[in-house]
């Protein structure tokens, strides 16, 4: 089976791993990628096959293949696709408030193992009225990538961010019942990102998704690679690092602001997770 690698796909600009391709899709054997692939069907029809299912695709369908995902096209009848390929671990992409979009986590921030265990890759359909603005964004991305005018990276990334924002919104409204678990986990991730400074109890989190404790813990670990408590700690530490870099607040004040009522405990956890004391971290950032 062919594996499409990052080094080959982004070899022309390794520091900016984002590509867009318009193509008439031929019948293609099973293959995988080391990066995320967003497939938007512009016209025609076909059969898209994964390890789990074969399904017909048509204009307005969107597929998201996670890193390591395996797929093929078994039929292609004038099938015109727009493929957006990117490496989220290396692309200098500002997240901004996308962490507050459950669709973002469900589509792009959940571990590949979650999709393999639940036997699906994200897929949804965009209605005709909503699809036209998406096509405009895709065309703008194509133009920027081809002309490569000054500041093309800036504009290309801006259009890409607009595409992600729109896809995340549409997915929330158009996902199927089979994808509800991912949306529930994504809502929890959103809740943690929004309420990390509060004192949170696991029971308060679980009640939001209507799952048993054991099922929730299993699905959350599959989706994020860690427990809810450890995930919350990571969010708190990321925000503590941000405040250490951008403010003159004392270390104790920052600890309280990100959810620690005990400054000594905050200092211990910061050292354990970040690998240096908060004072050392701030000093190195100011060099």
Tab-separated table of C-alpha atoms in Angstrom:
chain	number	residue	atom	x	y	z
A	1	UNK	CA	0.000	0.000	0.000
A	2	UNK	CA	1.264	3.470	-0.897
A	3	UNK	CA	1.961	5.863	1.987
A	4	UNK	CA	2.067	9.542	1.053
A	5	UNK	CA	4.683	11.153	3.298
A	6	UNK	CA	5.063	14.694	4.627
A	7	UNK	CA	8.561	15.040	3.222
A	8	UNK	CA	7.414	14.349	-0.321
A	9	UNK	CA	4.072	16.158	-0.234
A	10	UNK	CA	5.450	19.380	1.281
A	11	UNK	CA	8.983	19.229	-0.105
A	12	UNK	CA	8.618	22.554	-1.952
A	13	UNK	CA	7.957	24.442	1.300
A	14	UNK	CA	8.595	22.288	4.369
A	15	UNK	CA	8.189	25.242	6.735
A	16	UNK	CA	4.645	25.812	5.428
A	17	UNK	CA	2.991	22.371	5.111
A	18	UNK	CA	-0.235	23.372	3.375
A	19	UNK	CA	-1.233	22.394	-0.161
A	20	UNK	CA	-4.351	22.574	-2.258
A	21	UNK	CA	-5.076	20.434	-5.320
A	22	UNK	CA	-7.943	20.537	-7.812
A	23	UNK	CA	-8.177	17.328	-9.792
A	24	UNK	CA	-10.409	15.005	-11.743
A	25	UNK	CA	-10.189	12.019	-9.428
A	26	UNK	CA	-9.442	8.668	-11.080
A	27	UNK	CA	-10.103	5.266	-9.542
A	28	UNK	CA	-7.407	4.936	-6.877
A	29	UNK	CA	-6.217	1.987	-4.789
A	30	UNK	CA	-6.009	2.015	-1.004
A	31	UNK	CA	-3.409	4.457	0.309
A	32	UNK	CA	-2.659	6.449	3.449
A	33	UNK	CA	-1.106	9.801	4.410
A	34	UNK	CA	1.075	11.174	7.199
A	35	UNK	CA	-1.007	14.367	7.229
A	36	UNK	CA	-4.641	15.510	7.256
A	37	UNK	CA	-6.545	15.482	3.975
A	38	UNK	CA	-9.779	17.426	3.511
A	39	UNK	CA	-11.692	16.267	0.438
A	40	UNK	CA	-14.412	18.513	-0.997
A	41	UNK	CA	-16.477	17.082	-3.863
A	42	UNK	CA	-17.059	19.824	-6.449
A	43	UNK	CA	-18.936	17.803	-9.075
A	44	UNK	CA	-19.580	14.306	-10.360
A	45	UNK	CA	-20.115	11.118	-8.399
A	46	UNK	CA	-18.027	8.278	-7.048
A	47	UNK	CA	-17.562	5.591	-4.420
A	48	UNK	CA	-15.231	6.399	-1.543
A	49	UNK	CA	-13.910	3.389	0.393
A	50	UNK	CA	-12.166	3.146	3.767
A	51	UNK	CA	-11.243	0.229	5.990
A	52	UNK	CA	-14.752	0.464	7.459
A	53	UNK	CA	-17.170	1.225	4.638
A	54	UNK	CA	-17.838	2.149	1.031
A	55	UNK	CA	-20.141	5.095	0.440
A	56	UNK	CA	-21.340	7.096	-2.562
A	57	UNK	CA	-20.104	10.676	-2.763
A	58	UNK	CA	-21.430	13.640	-4.747
A	59	UNK	CA	-21.236	17.412	-5.024
A	60	UNK	CA	-21.226	19.073	-1.593
A	61	UNK	CA	-19.789	16.103	0.300
A	62	UNK	CA	-16.816	16.733	2.587
A	63	UNK	CA	-14.480	14.006	3.858
A	64	UNK	CA	-11.735	14.399	6.456
A	65	UNK	CA	-9.042	11.725	6.423
A	66	UNK	CA	-6.869	11.858	9.575
A	67	UNK	CA	-3.129	11.092	9.612
A	68	UNK	CA	-2.667	7.370	9.020
A	69	UNK	CA	-6.166	7.002	7.597
A	70	UNK	CA	-6.574	4.510	4.748
A	71	UNK	CA	-8.923	5.182	1.820
A	72	UNK	CA	-9.522	4.657	-1.899
A	73	UNK	CA	-11.838	5.646	-4.747
A	74	UNK	CA	-13.498	2.571	-6.249
A	75	UNK	CA	-15.666	4.466	-8.735
A	76	UNK	CA	-15.210	7.896	-10.300
A	77	UNK	CA	-17.767	9.382	-12.706
A	78	UNK	CA	-16.532	12.860	-13.701
A	79	UNK	CA	-15.496	13.196	-10.071
A	80	UNK	CA	-13.906	16.610	-9.487
A	81	UNK	CA	-12.321	17.101	-6.079
A	82	UNK	CA	-10.591	19.806	-4.136
A	83	UNK	CA	-8.007	18.286	-1.785
A	84	UNK	CA	-6.579	20.378	1.043
A	85	UNK	CA	-3.516	18.759	2.607
A	86	UNK	CA	-1.892	20.032	5.783
A	87	UNK	CA	0.233	18.985	8.734
A	88	UNK	CA	-1.357	20.500	11.870
A	89	UNK	CA	1.734	19.741	13.968
A	90	UNK	CA	3.928	22.008	11.815
A	91	UNK	CA	1.648	24.544	10.173
A	92	UNK	CA	2.003	27.951	11.913
A	93	UNK	CA	-1.738	28.323	12.355
A	94	UNK	CA	-3.255	30.609	15.034
A	95	UNK	CA	-6.035	28.706	16.775
A	96	UNK	CA	-7.647	31.857	18.247
A	97	UNK	CA	-11.235	30.966	19.227
A	98	UNK	CA	-11.467	27.758	17.186
A	99	UNK	CA	-10.999	25.908	20.484
A	100	UNK	CA	-14.544	27.052	21.241
A	101	UNK	CA	-15.942	25.315	18.141
A	102	UNK	CA	-16.911	21.698	18.944
A	103	UNK	CA	-16.716	20.975	15.232
A	104	UNK	CA	-13.016	21.860	15.177
A	105	UNK	CA	-12.141	19.252	17.782
A	106	UNK	CA	-14.404	16.624	16.217
A	107	UNK	CA	-12.857	17.118	12.778
A	108	UNK	CA	-9.221	18.012	13.363
A	109	UNK	CA	-8.092	17.679	16.988
A	110	UNK	CA	-9.146	14.140	17.889
A	111	UNK	CA	-6.573	11.342	17.764
A	112	UNK	CA	-6.665	9.030	14.761
A	113	UNK	CA	-7.058	6.072	17.153
A	114	UNK	CA	-10.509	7.360	18.096
A	115	UNK	CA	-11.719	7.130	14.495
A	116	UNK	CA	-10.187	3.697	14.012
A	117	UNK	CA	-11.865	2.397	17.189
A	118	UNK	CA	-15.233	3.897	16.252
A	119	UNK	CA	-14.854	2.778	12.621
A	120	UNK	CA	-15.499	5.975	10.708
A	121	UNK	CA	-13.788	9.076	9.365
A	122	UNK	CA	-15.592	12.428	9.551
A	123	UNK	CA	-17.890	13.028	6.578
A	124	UNK	CA	-20.815	15.375	6.015
A	125	UNK	CA	-22.774	17.158	3.296
A	126	UNK	CA	-23.030	20.896	2.667
A	127	UNK	CA	-26.282	22.133	1.134
A	128	UNK	CA	-26.315	24.067	-2.144
A	129	UNK	CA	-26.725	27.548	-0.610
A	130	UNK	CA	-23.852	27.076	1.835
A	131	UNK	CA	-21.643	25.341	-0.702
A	132	UNK	CA	-21.209	28.356	-2.990
A	133	UNK	CA	-19.287	30.462	-0.403
A	134	UNK	CA	-17.076	27.443	0.300
A	135	UNK	CA	-16.290	27.142	-3.413
A	136	UNK	CA	-15.281	30.821	-3.469
A	137	UNK	CA	-12.836	30.274	-0.602
A	138	UNK	CA	-11.405	27.204	-2.320
A	139	UNK	CA	-10.888	29.162	-5.532
A	140	UNK	CA	-9.105	31.919	-3.616
A	141	UNK	CA	-6.836	29.333	-2.015
A	142	UNK	CA	-6.071	27.863	-5.424
A	143	UNK	CA	-5.234	31.288	-6.857
A	144	UNK	CA	-2.899	32.191	-3.991
A	145	UNK	CA	-1.063	28.866	-4.179
A	146	UNK	CA	-0.557	29.174	-7.936
A	147	UNK	CA	0.471	32.833	-8.226
A	148	UNK	CA	2.635	32.912	-5.083
A	149	UNK	CA	2.576	36.709	-4.999
A	150	UNK	CA	4.303	38.573	-2.140
A	151	UNK	CA	2.678	37.634	1.197
A	152	UNK	CA	0.982	34.645	-0.450
A	153	UNK	CA	1.547	32.550	2.678
A	154	UNK	CA	-0.355	35.101	4.751
A	155	UNK	CA	-3.293	35.214	2.339
A	156	UNK	CA	-3.262	31.459	1.695
A	157	UNK	CA	-3.349	30.744	5.429
A	158	UNK	CA	-6.091	33.333	5.940
A	159	UNK	CA	-8.343	31.673	3.357
A	160	UNK	CA	-7.516	28.274	4.854
A	161	UNK	CA	-8.578	29.504	8.299
A	162	UNK	CA	-11.839	30.777	6.785
A	163	UNK	CA	-12.367	27.353	5.206
A	164	UNK	CA	-11.795	25.575	8.531
A	165	UNK	CA	-14.168	27.903	10.361
A	166	UNK	CA	-16.941	27.310	7.844
A	167	UNK	CA	-16.437	23.538	7.743
A	168	UNK	CA	-16.523	23.349	11.545
A	169	UNK	CA	-19.811	25.255	11.659
A	170	UNK	CA	-21.395	23.127	8.935
A	171	UNK	CA	-20.262	19.892	10.591
A	172	UNK	CA	-21.987	20.821	13.861
A	173	UNK	CA	-25.269	21.270	11.966
A	174	UNK	CA	-24.927	18.362	9.523
A	175	UNK	CA	-23.130	15.487	11.263
A	176	UNK	CA	-24.908	12.144	11.488
A	177	UNK	CA	-25.961	10.298	14.634
A	178	UNK	CA	-22.980	7.973	14.195
A	179	UNK	CA	-20.691	10.947	14.880
A	180	UNK	CA	-22.463	12.045	18.072
A	181	UNK	CA	-19.833	10.557	20.393
A	182	UNK	CA	-17.120	12.676	18.774
A	183	UNK	CA	-19.311	15.757	19.116
A	184	UNK	CA	-19.943	14.989	22.790
A	185	UNK	CA	-16.228	14.617	23.485
A	186	UNK	CA	-15.612	17.812	21.524
A	187	UNK	CA	-18.169	19.674	23.637
A	188	UNK	CA	-16.292	18.540	26.753
A	189	UNK	CA	-12.984	19.734	25.275
A	190	UNK	CA	-14.633	23.064	24.492
A	191	UNK	CA	-16.012	23.252	28.045
A	192	UNK	CA	-12.562	22.583	29.530
A	193	UNK	CA	-10.938	25.221	27.319
A	194	UNK	CA	-13.557	27.762	28.364
A	195	UNK	CA	-13.774	26.945	32.088
A	196	UNK	CA	-10.225	25.824	32.953
A	197	UNK	CA	-9.859	28.521	35.644
A	198	UNK	CA	-12.803	27.145	37.643
A	199	UNK	CA	-12.757	24.329	40.154
A	200	UNK	CA	-14.165	21.440	38.112
A	201	UNK	CA	-15.401	18.032	39.181
A	202	UNK	CA	-15.414	15.023	36.870
A	203	UNK	CA	-19.109	14.410	37.553
A	204	UNK	CA	-19.926	17.938	36.340
A	205	UNK	CA	-18.159	17.154	33.075
A	206	UNK	CA	-19.716	13.729	32.521
A	207	UNK	CA	-23.279	14.940	33.010
A	208	UNK	CA	-22.888	17.168	29.944
A	209	UNK	CA	-22.545	14.201	27.585
A	210	UNK	CA	-25.050	11.709	29.007
A	211	UNK	CA	-22.568	8.821	29.063
A	212	UNK	CA	-21.599	6.393	31.784
A	213	UNK	CA	-18.377	7.203	33.614
A	214	UNK	CA	-16.530	4.204	32.151
A	215	UNK	CA	-17.700	4.884	28.578
A	216	UNK	CA	-16.820	8.563	28.828
A	217	UNK	CA	-13.345	7.879	30.216
A	218	UNK	CA	-12.632	5.310	27.502
A	219	UNK	CA	-13.807	7.565	24.681
A	220	UNK	CA	-12.042	10.644	26.050
A	221	UNK	CA	-8.705	8.845	26.340
A	222	UNK	CA	-9.107	7.483	22.798
A	223	UNK	CA	-9.887	10.974	21.505
A	224	UNK	CA	-7.167	12.921	23.321
A	225	UNK	CA	-4.586	10.367	24.441
A	226	UNK	CA	-4.960	11.393	28.071
A	227	UNK	CA	-7.479	11.595	30.929
A	228	UNK	CA	-9.815	14.583	31.423
A	229	UNK	CA	-7.870	15.689	34.515
A	230	UNK	CA	-4.510	15.545	32.744
A	231	UNK	CA	-6.017	17.329	29.741
A	232	UNK	CA	-7.273	20.081	32.051
A	233	UNK	CA	-3.790	20.392	33.557
A	234	UNK	CA	-2.315	20.787	30.071
A	235	UNK	CA	-4.773	23.595	29.291
A	236	UNK	CA	-3.971	25.331	32.562
A	237	UNK	CA	-0.235	25.072	31.969
A	238	UNK	CA	-0.531	26.349	28.403
A	239	UNK	CA	-2.395	29.398	29.680
A	240	UNK	CA	0.079	29.852	32.533
A	241	UNK	CA	2.911	29.894	29.979
A	242	UNK	CA	1.015	32.462	27.922
A	243	UNK	CA	0.587	34.736	30.953
A	244	UNK	CA	4.221	34.330	31.991
A	245	UNK	CA	5.269	35.467	28.524
A	246	UNK	CA	2.806	38.310	28.076
A	247	UNK	CA	2.216	39.840	31.533
A	248	UNK	CA	4.131	41.050	34.577
A	249	UNK	CA	1.791	39.284	37.008
A	250	UNK	CA	3.394	37.409	39.866
A	251	UNK	CA	3.715	33.656	39.624
A	252	UNK	CA	1.194	33.218	42.446
A	253	UNK	CA	-1.326	35.475	40.690
A	254	UNK	CA	-0.939	33.514	37.475
A	255	UNK	CA	-1.434	30.242	39.340
A	256	UNK	CA	-4.706	31.501	40.804
A	257	UNK	CA	-5.825	32.864	37.444
A	258	UNK	CA	-5.454	29.497	35.694
A	259	UNK	CA	-7.255	27.492	38.384
A	260	UNK	CA	-4.789	26.688	41.186
A	261	UNK	CA	-5.799	27.764	44.693
A	262	UNK	CA	-2.451	26.643	46.140
A	263	UNK	CA	0.566	28.481	44.719
A	264	UNK	CA	2.984	25.812	45.953
A	265	UNK	CA	1.013	23.089	44.162
A	266	UNK	CA	0.962	25.222	41.014
A	267	UNK	CA	4.743	25.621	41.172
A	268	UNK	CA	5.272	21.879	41.627
A	269	UNK	CA	2.952	20.957	38.762
A	270	UNK	CA	4.473	23.586	36.463
A	271	UNK	CA	7.950	22.199	37.088
A	272	UNK	CA	6.720	18.633	36.556
A	273	UNK	CA	4.830	19.304	33.307
A	274	UNK	CA	6.924	22.057	31.688
A	275	UNK	CA	10.289	20.750	32.900
A	276	UNK	CA	11.469	23.953	34.576
A	277	UNK	CA	10.215	26.337	37.220
A	278	UNK	CA	7.840	29.137	36.302
A	279	UNK	CA	10.539	31.666	37.204
A	280	UNK	CA	13.051	29.952	34.901
A	281	UNK	CA	10.480	29.773	32.105
A	282	UNK	CA	9.747	33.499	32.307
A	283	UNK	CA	13.455	34.370	32.448
A	284	UNK	CA	14.243	32.316	29.329
A	285	UNK	CA	11.330	33.881	27.422
A	286	UNK	CA	12.661	37.362	28.162
A	287	UNK	CA	16.212	36.707	26.933
